[in-house]
Amino acid sequence: MFKVGLENYTVLGRHGAYDFEHESKQPFTVSIWVELNH
């Protein structure tokens, strides 16, 4: 098994349903891990 990951990766983006949510960038922090089995 081989495991690779990206942990606590923060990006800035504009997201939301209301106009005021698009006025400034919001931080989004993600973690992703992938396990490869052969």
mmCIF file of N, CA and C in Angstrom:
data_model
loop_
_atom_site.group_PDB
_atom_site.id
_atom_site.type_symbol
_atom_site.label_atom_id
_atom_site.label_comp_id
_atom_site.label_asym_id
_atom_site.label_seq_id
_atom_site.Cartn_x
_atom_site.Cartn_y
_atom_site.Cartn_z
ATOM 1 N N MET A 1 0.848 -1.185 0.000
ATOM 2 C CA MET A 1 0.000 0.000 0.000
ATOM 3 C C MET A 1 0.887 1.239 0.000
ATOM 4 N N PHE A 2 0.474 2.224 -0.728
ATOM 5 C CA PHE A 2 1.172 3.505 -0.824
ATOM 6 C C PHE A 2 0.170 4.586 -0.448
ATOM 7 N N LYS A 3 0.565 5.477 0.462
ATOM 8 C CA LYS A 3 -0.340 6.535 0.923
ATOM 9 C C LYS A 3 0.322 7.893 0.689
ATOM 10 N N VAL A 4 -0.440 8.817 0.127
ATOM 11 C CA VAL A 4 0.040 10.178 -0.098
ATOM 12 C C VAL A 4 -1.067 11.133 0.336
ATOM 13 N N GLY A 5 -0.663 12.271 0.895
ATOM 14 C CA GLY A 5 -1.691 13.181 1.387
ATOM 15 C C GLY A 5 -1.285 14.634 1.344
ATOM 16 N N LEU A 6 -2.281 15.453 1.448
ATOM 17 C CA LEU A 6 -2.126 16.898 1.546
ATOM 18 C C LEU A 6 -2.971 17.301 2.745
ATOM 19 N N GLU A 7 -2.320 17.861 3.761
ATOM 20 C CA GLU A 7 -3.020 18.098 5.017
ATOM 21 C C GLU A 7 -2.999 19.575 5.380
ATOM 22 N N ASN A 8 -4.157 20.082 5.795
ATOM 23 C CA ASN A 8 -4.311 21.472 6.227
ATOM 24 C C ASN A 8 -3.867 22.466 5.155
ATOM 25 N N TYR A 9 -4.318 22.254 3.933
ATOM 26 C CA TYR A 9 -4.001 23.123 2.807
ATOM 27 C C TYR A 9 -5.063 24.220 2.750
ATOM 28 N N THR A 10 -4.637 25.472 2.870
ATOM 29 C CA THR A 10 -5.574 26.592 2.907
ATOM 30 C C THR A 10 -5.519 27.376 1.602
ATOM 31 N N VAL A 11 -6.679 27.608 1.027
ATOM 32 C CA VAL A 11 -6.806 28.422 -0.183
ATOM 33 C C VAL A 11 -7.823 29.522 0.100
ATOM 34 N N LEU A 12 -7.756 30.593 -0.672
ATOM 35 C CA LEU A 12 -8.717 31.688 -0.547
ATOM 36 C C LEU A 12 -9.640 31.685 -1.756
ATOM 37 N N GLY A 13 -10.926 31.807 -1.497
ATOM 38 C CA GLY A 13 -11.886 31.810 -2.587
ATOM 39 C C GLY A 13 -13.111 32.629 -2.239
ATOM 40 N N ARG A 14 -13.907 32.895 -3.236
ATOM 41 C CA ARG A 14 -15.167 33.620 -3.045
ATOM 42 C C ARG A 14 -16.298 32.621 -3.261
ATOM 43 N N HIS A 15 -17.186 32.545 -2.286
ATOM 44 C CA HIS A 15 -18.234 31.539 -2.331
ATOM 45 C C HIS A 15 -19.416 32.013 -1.495
ATOM 46 N N GLY A 16 -20.600 31.697 -1.926
ATOM 47 C CA GLY A 16 -21.774 32.023 -1.124
ATOM 48 C C GLY A 16 -22.990 32.320 -1.970
ATOM 49 N N ALA A 17 -24.119 32.385 -1.299
ATOM 50 C CA ALA A 17 -25.386 32.640 -1.973
ATOM 51 C C ALA A 17 -25.741 34.122 -2.010
ATOM 52 N N TYR A 18 -25.107 34.913 -1.145
ATOM 53 C CA TYR A 18 -25.447 36.334 -1.032
ATOM 54 C C TYR A 18 -24.319 37.202 -1.572
ATOM 55 N N ASP A 19 -24.659 38.388 -2.063
ATOM 56 C CA ASP A 19 -23.671 39.296 -2.645
ATOM 57 C C ASP A 19 -22.563 39.658 -1.663
ATOM 58 N N PHE A 20 -22.903 39.888 -0.381
ATOM 59 C CA PHE A 20 -21.874 40.289 0.583
ATOM 60 C C PHE A 20 -20.835 39.185 0.804
ATOM 61 N N GLU A 21 -21.202 37.947 0.528
ATOM 62 C CA GLU A 21 -20.252 36.841 0.684
ATOM 63 C C GLU A 21 -19.198 36.838 -0.419
ATOM 64 N N HIS A 22 -19.468 37.547 -1.503
ATOM 65 C CA HIS A 22 -18.531 37.612 -2.624
ATOM 66 C C HIS A 22 -17.630 38.843 -2.549
ATOM 67 N N GLU A 23 -17.824 39.693 -1.559
ATOM 68 C CA GLU A 23 -17.042 40.929 -1.457
ATOM 69 C C GLU A 23 -15.592 40.682 -1.066
ATOM 70 N N SER A 24 -15.332 39.715 -0.219
ATOM 71 C CA SER A 24 -13.953 39.434 0.191
ATOM 72 C C SER A 24 -13.705 37.930 0.137
ATOM 73 N N LYS A 25 -12.444 37.578 0.006
ATOM 74 C CA LYS A 25 -12.072 36.170 -0.077
ATOM 75 C C LYS A 25 -12.234 35.504 1.285
ATOM 76 N N GLN A 26 -12.639 34.247 1.250
ATOM 77 C CA GLN A 26 -12.827 33.458 2.461
ATOM 78 C C GLN A 26 -11.824 32.313 2.464
ATOM 79 N N PRO A 27 -11.250 31.983 3.621
ATOM 80 C CA PRO A 27 -10.311 30.861 3.676
ATOM 81 C C PRO A 27 -11.052 29.518 3.704
ATOM 82 N N PHE A 28 -10.534 28.564 2.953
ATOM 83 C CA PHE A 28 -11.025 27.190 2.955
ATOM 84 C C PHE A 28 -9.827 26.292 3.223
ATOM 85 N N THR A 29 -9.909 25.462 4.249
ATOM 86 C CA THR A 29 -8.829 24.558 4.604
ATOM 87 C C THR A 29 -9.290 23.126 4.355
ATOM 88 N N VAL A 30 -8.475 22.382 3.599
ATOM 89 C CA VAL A 30 -8.832 21.007 3.251
ATOM 90 C C VAL A 30 -7.671 20.068 3.549
ATOM 91 N N SER A 31 -8.016 18.825 3.785
ATOM 92 C CA SER A 31 -7.049 17.740 3.906
ATOM 93 C C SER A 31 -7.563 16.588 3.055
ATOM 94 N N ILE A 32 -6.654 15.938 2.335
ATOM 95 C CA ILE A 32 -7.040 14.800 1.502
ATOM 96 C C ILE A 32 -5.931 13.756 1.563
ATOM 97 N N TRP A 33 -6.329 12.511 1.677
ATOM 98 C CA TRP A 33 -5.401 11.383 1.693
ATOM 99 C C TRP A 33 -5.854 10.371 0.655
ATOM 100 N N VAL A 34 -4.889 9.780 -0.039
ATOM 101 C CA VAL A 34 -5.183 8.762 -1.047
ATOM 102 C C VAL A 34 -4.353 7.528 -0.729
ATOM 103 N N GLU A 35 -4.991 6.374 -0.713
ATOM 104 C CA GLU A 35 -4.299 5.103 -0.532
ATOM 105 C C GLU A 35 -4.363 4.334 -1.839
ATOM 106 N N LEU A 36 -3.212 3.907 -2.320
ATOM 107 C CA LEU A 36 -3.136 3.141 -3.559
ATOM 108 C C LEU A 36 -2.755 1.705 -3.220
ATOM 109 N N ASN A 37 -3.592 0.778 -3.608
ATOM 110 C CA ASN A 37 -3.337 -0.652 -3.401
ATOM 111 C C ASN A 37 -3.188 -1.322 -4.751
ATOM 112 N N HIS A 38 -2.237 -2.208 -4.805
ATOM 113 C CA HIS A 38 -2.049 -2.930 -6.068
ATOM 114 C C HIS A 38 -2.224 -4.403 -5.828
#
